mmCIF file of C-alpha atoms in Angstrom:
data_model
loop_
_atom_site.group_PDB
_atom_site.id
_atom_site.type_symbol
_atom_site.label_atom_id
_atom_site.label_comp_id
_atom_site.label_asym_id
_atom_site.label_seq_id
_atom_site.Cartn_x
_atom_site.Cartn_y
_atom_site.Cartn_z
ATOM 1 C CA MET A 852 126.213 -87.276 89.578
ATOM 2 C CA ALA A 853 122.831 -87.609 91.504
ATOM 3 C CA ALA A 854 119.598 -87.148 89.438
ATOM 4 C CA PRO A 855 118.161 -83.792 90.614
ATOM 5 C CA ASP A 856 114.308 -83.424 91.367
ATOM 6 C CA CYS A 857 113.627 -81.082 88.832
ATOM 7 C CA VAL A 858 115.466 -79.152 85.581
ATOM 8 C CA ILE A 859 114.834 -75.449 85.120
ATOM 9 C CA ILE A 860 115.080 -74.116 81.657
ATOM 10 C CA GLY A 861 115.460 -70.254 81.347
ATOM 11 C CA SER A 862 117.150 -69.927 84.893
ATOM 12 C CA ASN A 863 118.212 -66.476 84.349
ATOM 13 C CA GLY A 864 115.173 -64.930 83.367
ATOM 14 C CA MET A 865 112.633 -63.133 85.127
ATOM 15 C CA LEU A 866 110.273 -66.093 86.232
ATOM 16 C CA GLY A 867 113.424 -68.710 85.978
ATOM 17 C CA ARG A 868 115.008 -67.018 88.780
ATOM 18 C CA GLU A 869 111.986 -66.959 91.033
ATOM 19 C CA LEU A 870 111.730 -70.535 89.987
ATOM 20 C CA LEU A 871 115.259 -71.416 90.904
ATOM 21 C CA ALA A 872 114.631 -69.845 94.378
ATOM 22 C CA ALA A 873 111.336 -71.299 95.267
ATOM 23 C CA CYS A 874 112.858 -74.693 94.243
ATOM 24 C CA ARG A 875 116.016 -74.054 96.596
ATOM 25 C CA ARG A 876 113.410 -72.895 99.651
ATOM 26 C CA ARG A 877 111.683 -76.159 99.243
ATOM 27 C CA HIS A 878 115.045 -78.095 99.045
ATOM 28 C CA LEU A 879 114.360 -79.762 95.908
ATOM 29 C CA ALA A 880 117.704 -80.510 93.986
ATOM 30 C CA THR A 881 117.842 -78.670 90.781
ATOM 31 C CA ARG A 882 119.725 -78.533 87.839
ATOM 32 C CA SER A 883 119.198 -75.311 85.340
ATOM 33 C CA PHE A 884 119.989 -73.911 82.132
ATOM 34 C CA ALA A 885 120.567 -70.641 82.391
ATOM 35 C CA ASP A 886 120.150 -69.481 78.843
ATOM 36 C CA PRO A 887 120.131 -70.594 74.956
ATOM 37 C CA GLN A 888 123.402 -71.248 74.897
ATOM 38 C CA ALA A 889 123.460 -73.664 77.684
ATOM 39 C CA MET A 890 120.394 -75.406 76.285
ATOM 40 C CA ASP A 891 118.712 -74.320 72.938
ATOM 41 C CA ILE A 892 115.179 -75.816 73.401
ATOM 42 C CA THR A 893 114.427 -75.289 69.345
ATOM 43 C CA ASP A 894 117.199 -78.101 69.001
ATOM 44 C CA GLN A 895 115.448 -81.642 69.949
ATOM 45 C CA THR A 896 118.892 -83.464 69.569
ATOM 46 C CA GLN A 897 120.381 -80.836 72.380
ATOM 47 C CA VAL A 898 117.331 -81.216 74.314
ATOM 48 C CA ARG A 899 117.485 -84.889 74.602
ATOM 49 C CA ARG A 900 120.931 -85.122 75.229
ATOM 50 C CA SER A 901 120.709 -82.706 77.856
ATOM 51 C CA LEU A 902 117.635 -84.146 79.735
ATOM 52 C CA SER A 903 118.732 -87.609 79.239
ATOM 53 C CA GLU A 904 122.214 -87.126 80.960
ATOM 54 C CA THR A 905 120.677 -87.035 84.606
ATOM 55 C CA PRO A 906 116.989 -87.501 84.307
ATOM 56 C CA ALA A 907 114.519 -85.681 86.541
ATOM 57 C CA SER A 908 111.000 -86.068 87.411
ATOM 58 C CA LEU A 909 109.824 -82.696 86.693
ATOM 59 C CA VAL A 910 111.058 -80.149 83.602
ATOM 60 C CA LEU A 911 110.156 -76.562 84.585
ATOM 61 C CA ASN A 912 110.220 -74.427 81.319
ATOM 62 C CA ALA A 913 110.615 -70.547 81.953
ATOM 63 C CA ALA A 914 112.473 -70.117 78.341
ATOM 64 C CA GLY A 915 110.297 -68.413 75.624
ATOM 65 C CA TYR A 916 110.357 -65.255 72.978
ATOM 66 C CA ALA A 917 108.602 -62.862 74.806
ATOM 67 C CA ASP A 918 108.774 -59.831 72.751
ATOM 68 C CA VAL A 919 105.177 -59.237 72.011
ATOM 69 C CA ASP A 920 106.027 -56.395 69.376
ATOM 70 C CA GLY A 921 108.924 -58.253 67.796
ATOM 71 C CA SER A 922 107.090 -61.334 67.390
ATOM 72 C CA GLU A 923 105.559 -59.212 64.380
ATOM 73 C CA THR A 924 108.669 -59.050 62.548
ATOM 74 C CA HIS A 925 110.288 -62.136 64.054
ATOM 75 C CA ARG A 926 107.669 -64.682 63.248
ATOM 76 C CA GLU A 927 110.014 -67.276 62.515
ATOM 77 C CA LEU A 928 111.907 -66.794 65.584
ATOM 78 C CA ALA A 929 109.010 -66.661 67.636
ATOM 79 C CA ASP A 930 107.527 -69.676 66.209
ATOM 80 C CA ARG A 931 110.794 -71.507 66.849
ATOM 81 C CA VAL A 932 110.652 -70.742 70.430
ATOM 82 C CA ASN A 933 107.377 -70.833 71.494
ATOM 83 C CA ARG A 934 105.925 -73.689 69.442
ATOM 84 C CA GLU A 935 108.855 -75.751 68.209
ATOM 85 C CA GLY A 936 111.134 -75.506 71.774
ATOM 86 C CA PRO A 937 107.927 -76.721 73.797
ATOM 87 C CA ALA A 938 107.121 -79.382 71.299
ATOM 88 C CA ASN A 939 110.665 -80.375 71.974
ATOM 89 C CA LEU A 940 110.622 -80.700 75.466
ATOM 90 C CA ALA A 941 107.186 -82.317 75.560
ATOM 91 C CA ARG A 942 108.560 -85.100 73.200
ATOM 92 C CA VAL A 943 111.407 -85.877 75.309
ATOM 93 C CA CYS A 944 109.616 -85.688 78.650
ATOM 94 C CA ARG A 945 107.287 -88.256 77.324
ATOM 95 C CA GLU A 946 110.612 -90.357 76.601
ATOM 96 C CA ILE A 947 112.292 -90.020 79.864
ATOM 97 C CA GLY A 948 108.861 -90.016 81.917
ATOM 98 C CA ALA A 949 109.295 -86.463 83.573
ATOM 99 C CA THR A 950 106.318 -84.091 83.985
ATOM 100 C CA LEU A 951 106.746 -80.602 81.740
ATOM 101 C CA VAL A 952 105.582 -77.538 83.334
ATOM 102 C CA HIS A 953 105.217 -74.769 80.914
ATOM 103 C CA TYR A 954 104.016 -70.955 80.964
ATOM 104 C CA SER A 955 101.761 -69.293 78.386
ATOM 105 C CA THR A 956 100.035 -66.069 78.070
ATOM 106 C CA ASP A 957 96.666 -64.422 78.573
ATOM 107 C CA TYR A 958 97.453 -63.338 74.903
ATOM 108 C CA VAL A 959 96.167 -66.225 73.319
ATOM 109 C CA PHE A 960 92.506 -64.395 73.723
ATOM 110 C CA ASP A 961 91.090 -61.629 71.773
ATOM 111 C CA GLY A 962 89.734 -59.335 74.496
ATOM 112 C CA ARG A 963 86.239 -59.400 73.503
ATOM 113 C CA ALA A 964 84.935 -61.007 76.762
ATOM 114 C CA GLU A 965 83.136 -59.076 79.151
ATOM 115 C CA ARG A 966 84.484 -61.473 82.228
ATOM 116 C CA PRO A 967 87.332 -63.174 83.278
ATOM 117 C CA TYR A 968 88.616 -65.660 80.701
ATOM 118 C CA ARG A 969 88.103 -69.507 81.678
ATOM 119 C CA ILE A 970 90.545 -72.233 80.945
ATOM 120 C CA ASP A 971 87.909 -73.852 78.455
ATOM 121 C CA ASP A 972 87.240 -70.492 76.909
ATOM 122 C CA VAL A 973 88.253 -70.861 73.089
ATOM 123 C CA PRO A 974 91.579 -68.936 72.189
ATOM 124 C CA ASN A 975 91.752 -66.521 69.654
ATOM 125 C CA PRO A 976 94.979 -64.431 69.948
ATOM 126 C CA VAL A 977 95.175 -60.807 67.923
ATOM 127 C CA ASN A 978 99.269 -61.207 67.445
ATOM 128 C CA GLU A 979 101.909 -63.406 66.557
ATOM 129 C CA TYR A 980 103.187 -63.379 69.875
ATOM 130 C CA GLY A 981 99.701 -65.127 70.983
ATOM 131 C CA ARG A 982 99.690 -67.094 68.248
ATOM 132 C CA SER A 983 103.029 -68.582 68.643
ATOM 133 C CA LYS A 984 101.885 -69.347 72.588
ATOM 134 C CA LEU A 985 99.077 -70.627 71.736
ATOM 135 C CA ALA A 986 100.937 -73.180 69.088
ATOM 136 C CA GLY A 987 103.294 -74.296 71.986
ATOM 137 C CA GLU A 988 100.436 -75.012 74.073
ATOM 138 C CA GLN A 989 98.867 -77.499 71.304
ATOM 139 C CA GLU A 990 102.202 -79.076 70.429
ATOM 140 C CA ILE A 991 102.545 -80.024 74.395
ATOM 141 C CA ALA A 992 99.052 -81.436 74.369
ATOM 142 C CA VAL A 993 99.563 -83.568 71.434
ATOM 143 C CA ALA A 994 102.873 -84.936 72.444
ATOM 144 C CA GLY A 995 101.764 -87.610 75.126
ATOM 145 C CA SER A 996 103.887 -86.339 78.044
ATOM 146 C CA ARG A 997 102.750 -85.401 81.549
ATOM 147 C CA HIS A 998 102.167 -81.766 81.552
ATOM 148 C CA LEU A 999 100.953 -78.833 83.404
ATOM 149 C CA ILE A 1000 100.218 -75.678 81.294
ATOM 150 C CA ILE A 1001 100.195 -72.161 83.303
ATOM 151 C CA ARG A 1002 98.468 -69.344 81.518
ATOM 152 C CA THR A 1003 99.788 -65.856 83.329
ATOM 153 C CA SER A 1004 99.698 -62.397 82.655
ATOM 154 C CA TRP A 1005 101.595 -58.881 82.747
ATOM 155 C CA LEU A 1006 104.650 -60.954 84.784
ATOM 156 C CA PHE A 1007 106.624 -58.424 86.849
ATOM 157 C CA ALA A 1008 109.780 -59.028 89.213
ATOM 158 C CA ALA A 1009 112.640 -56.866 90.580
ATOM 159 C CA HIS A 1010 114.856 -57.900 88.105
ATOM 160 C CA GLY A 1011 114.541 -58.316 84.290
ATOM 161 C CA ARG A 1012 112.729 -56.232 81.801
ATOM 162 C CA ASN A 1013 109.422 -55.588 82.794
ATOM 163 C CA PHE A 1014 106.573 -52.959 83.297
ATOM 164 C CA VAL A 1015 107.383 -52.237 86.995
ATOM 165 C CA ARG A 1016 111.265 -51.523 86.193
ATOM 166 C CA THR A 1017 110.337 -49.312 83.107
ATOM 167 C CA ILE A 1018 107.776 -47.276 84.854
ATOM 168 C CA LEU A 1019 110.253 -46.335 87.928
ATOM 169 C CA ASP A 1020 112.821 -45.541 85.285
ATOM 170 C CA LEU A 1021 110.726 -43.021 83.352
ATOM 171 C CA ALA A 1022 108.966 -41.403 86.121
ATOM 172 C CA GLY A 1023 112.337 -40.965 87.749
ATOM 173 C CA ARG A 1024 113.588 -39.001 84.853
ATOM 174 C CA ARG A 1025 110.178 -37.412 83.859
ATOM 175 C CA SER A 1026 107.672 -35.057 85.321
ATOM 176 C CA GLU A 1027 104.661 -36.487 83.535
ATOM 177 C CA LEU A 1028 103.992 -40.123 81.599
ATOM 178 C CA ASP A 1029 100.791 -41.108 79.236
ATOM 179 C CA VAL A 1030 99.882 -44.876 80.198
ATOM 180 C CA VAL A 1031 97.073 -46.796 78.136
ATOM 181 C CA ASP A 1032 93.684 -47.116 80.408
ATOM 182 C CA ASP A 1033 92.078 -49.065 77.923
ATOM 183 C CA GLN A 1034 93.689 -52.258 78.382
ATOM 184 C CA ARG A 1035 92.961 -54.620 81.462
ATOM 185 C CA GLY A 1036 94.661 -57.794 82.892
ATOM 186 C CA ARG A 1037 96.285 -59.382 86.092
ATOM 187 C CA PRO A 1038 99.598 -58.031 87.072
ATOM 188 C CA THR A 1039 101.666 -61.152 88.393
ATOM 189 C CA PHE A 1040 104.581 -61.062 90.575
ATOM 190 C CA ALA A 1041 107.026 -63.656 89.524
ATOM 191 C CA ALA A 1042 107.877 -64.934 92.771
ATOM 192 C CA ASP A 1043 104.304 -65.547 93.625
ATOM 193 C CA LEU A 1044 103.875 -67.279 90.206
ATOM 194 C CA ALA A 1045 106.749 -69.596 91.267
ATOM 195 C CA ASP A 1046 105.551 -70.607 94.517
ATOM 196 C CA THR A 1047 101.813 -71.112 93.106
ATOM 197 C CA THR A 1048 103.415 -73.403 90.316
ATOM 198 C CA LEU A 1049 105.137 -75.450 93.165
ATOM 199 C CA ASP A 1050 102.050 -75.387 95.002
ATOM 200 C CA LEU A 1051 99.885 -76.718 92.198
ATOM 201 C CA LEU A 1052 102.478 -79.663 91.486
ATOM 202 C CA ASP A 1053 102.416 -80.506 95.182
ATOM 203 C CA HIS A 1054 98.316 -80.880 94.823
ATOM 204 C CA GLY A 1055 98.695 -83.114 91.560
ATOM 205 C CA ALA A 1056 97.683 -80.410 89.121
ATOM 206 C CA GLU A 1057 97.884 -81.600 85.282
ATOM 207 C CA GLY A 1058 96.721 -80.021 82.210
ATOM 208 C CA LEU A 1059 95.575 -76.098 81.946
ATOM 209 C CA PHE A 1060 95.778 -73.668 84.623
ATOM 210 C CA HIS A 1061 95.637 -69.927 85.026
ATOM 211 C CA ALA A 1062 97.661 -68.413 87.635
ATOM 212 C CA ALA A 1063 98.177 -64.713 88.613
ATOM 213 C CA ASN A 1064 97.582 -62.138 91.408
ATOM 214 C CA ASP A 1065 94.204 -61.541 92.421
ATOM 215 C CA GLY A 1066 92.661 -58.047 91.448
ATOM 216 C CA GLN A 1067 92.681 -56.233 87.945
ATOM 217 C CA CYS A 1068 93.532 -53.196 86.637
ATOM 218 C CA SER A 1069 94.462 -50.941 83.505
ATOM 219 C CA TRP A 1070 98.398 -50.275 82.471
ATOM 220 C CA PHE A 1071 97.559 -46.924 83.683
ATOM 221 C CA GLU A 1072 96.404 -47.920 87.041
ATOM 222 C CA LEU A 1073 99.302 -50.037 87.461
ATOM 223 C CA ALA A 1074 101.706 -47.180 86.760
ATOM 224 C CA SER A 1075 99.686 -45.024 88.988
ATOM 225 C CA THR A 1076 100.107 -47.418 91.818
ATOM 226 C CA ILE A 1077 103.677 -47.987 91.098
ATOM 227 C CA VAL A 1078 104.610 -44.273 91.028
ATOM 228 C CA GLU A 1079 102.503 -43.925 94.260
ATOM 229 C CA GLN A 1080 103.899 -46.905 96.184
ATOM 230 C CA ALA A 1081 107.537 -45.569 95.148
ATOM 231 C CA GLY A 1082 106.822 -41.983 96.260
ATOM 232 C CA LEU A 1083 108.024 -40.499 93.219
ATOM 233 C CA ASP A 1084 107.180 -37.142 91.826
ATOM 234 C CA CYS A 1085 105.460 -37.767 88.428
ATOM 235 C CA ARG A 1086 102.253 -37.376 86.871
ATOM 236 C CA VAL A 1087 100.558 -40.404 85.233
ATOM 237 C CA ARG A 1088 98.074 -39.176 82.792
ATOM 238 C CA PRO A 1089 95.348 -41.938 81.220
ATOM 239 C CA CYS A 1090 95.394 -42.162 77.135
ATOM 240 C CA VAL A 1091 94.031 -44.956 74.843
ATOM 241 C CA THR A 1092 95.657 -47.425 72.662
ATOM 242 C CA GLY A 1093 95.171 -45.390 69.706
ATOM 243 C CA ASP A 1094 97.125 -42.793 71.014
ATOM 244 C CA MET A 1095 100.215 -45.000 71.456
ATOM 245 C CA PRO A 1096 100.242 -47.300 68.402
ATOM 246 C CA ARG A 1097 102.489 -50.447 68.577
ATOM 247 C CA PRO A 1098 103.460 -53.096 65.858
ATOM 248 C CA ALA A 1099 101.523 -55.634 67.727
ATOM 249 C CA ALA A 1100 97.848 -55.410 68.558
ATOM 250 C CA ARG A 1101 96.745 -55.962 72.292
ATOM 251 C CA PRO A 1102 93.459 -57.566 73.391
ATOM 252 C CA PRO A 1103 91.658 -54.794 75.375
ATOM 253 C CA PHE A 1104 90.636 -57.475 78.188
ATOM 254 C CA SER A 1105 92.602 -60.319 79.284
ATOM 255 C CA VAL A 1106 91.803 -60.965 82.513
ATOM 256 C CA LEU A 1107 92.290 -64.536 83.451
ATOM 257 C CA ASP A 1108 89.568 -66.652 85.595
ATOM 258 C CA LEU A 1109 91.822 -68.192 88.681
ATOM 259 C CA SER A 1110 89.019 -70.466 90.031
ATOM 260 C CA SER A 1111 90.609 -73.555 88.855
ATOM 261 C CA THR A 1112 93.676 -72.718 90.568
ATOM 262 C CA MET A 1113 91.842 -71.282 93.868
ATOM 263 C CA THR A 1114 90.181 -74.717 94.127
ATOM 264 C CA LEU A 1115 93.578 -76.295 94.471
ATOM 265 C CA VAL A 1116 95.862 -73.952 96.305
ATOM 266 C CA GLY A 1117 93.608 -71.169 97.585
ATOM 267 C CA PRO A 1118 93.529 -67.534 96.398
ATOM 268 C CA PRO A 1119 96.387 -65.490 95.696
ATOM 269 C CA ARG A 1120 97.336 -62.188 97.130
ATOM 270 C CA HIS A 1121 96.247 -58.795 95.558
ATOM 271 C CA TRP A 1122 98.638 -57.414 92.954
ATOM 272 C CA ALA A 1123 99.069 -54.318 94.993
ATOM 273 C CA GLU A 1124 100.441 -56.293 97.832
ATOM 274 C CA ALA A 1125 102.797 -58.183 95.857
ATOM 275 C CA LEU A 1126 103.809 -54.854 94.383
ATOM 276 C CA LYS A 1127 105.016 -53.724 97.385
ATOM 277 C CA ASP A 1128 107.275 -56.672 98.113
ATOM 278 C CA CYS A 1129 108.676 -56.183 94.402
ATOM 279 C CA LEU A 1130 109.617 -52.401 95.134
ATOM 280 C CA GLU A 1131 110.898 -53.173 98.755
ATOM 281 C CA GLN A 1132 113.091 -55.853 96.821
ATOM 282 C CA LEU A 1133 114.484 -53.141 94.417
ATOM 283 C CA THR A 1134 115.235 -50.834 96.975
ATOM 284 C CA ALA A 1135 117.188 -53.612 99.019
ATOM 285 C CA ASP A 1136 119.091 -54.483 95.930
ATOM 286 C CA ARG A 1137 120.032 -51.077 94.837
ATOM 287 C CA ALA A 1138 121.448 -50.412 98.461
ATOM 288 C CA THR A 1139 123.275 -53.359 98.069
ATOM 289 C CA ASN A 1140 124.980 -52.788 94.495
ATOM 290 C CA SER A 1141 125.337 -49.163 95.525
ATOM 291 C CA PRO A 1142 129.007 -48.139 96.005
#
């Protein structure tokens, strides 16, 4: 078996599927591991065996424990997947001479800033998910492999579990929705993030970068735009975080500064434009799958 150009871990996930599609569009020979049964990144022996069989020059890690609320009660699991897993990958990538691409989160910040968070701002996560993701960043940094860590935020796609699909489902069944209006961030279309990742690599990016779509909004503003673009008859009402308590605290402001990424690969498109593509893809997928 010829060595692939890249390996994608978590290729059945929201981002992993888009990375696989983006690599294929660029004619990169790709080997993928769909889920933990294919490769458990918390098992260093398995990671070493899997990546050493057909070494690639690039390893894209789209695997992670992304349940923000679940991380509060499953801290050990979040730590294993989000800290130990990236550490294992980074060590093996160092051994085989591969570059590791890993994805982190805006939730490494506490949300107290009054302007977008730069890559050199000091993280201070307010929940276990953010702490586990920050720990993964730190493990990669000390492992000694070539790496690219991309922090992103509010990821959505036409597939997988995400805010856009949740709002579409709820708005299709209810006449009113209450959505928090006091948390702000940058929505990110997974397909755009996949392309930005490969663009950054083409420009030799290493270290830490922020990547998301342009523009910022609250969850209420995002939900309102989803309902409007989808043409649904549902009233979206703003509320505050305290009205809808969750197990994990959320940063009230987690907008990422994109200047480093924009300097290399240019400005991203606005999230509202990307949302239109996402909704069109959802409509097309439903039409294809309908009996």
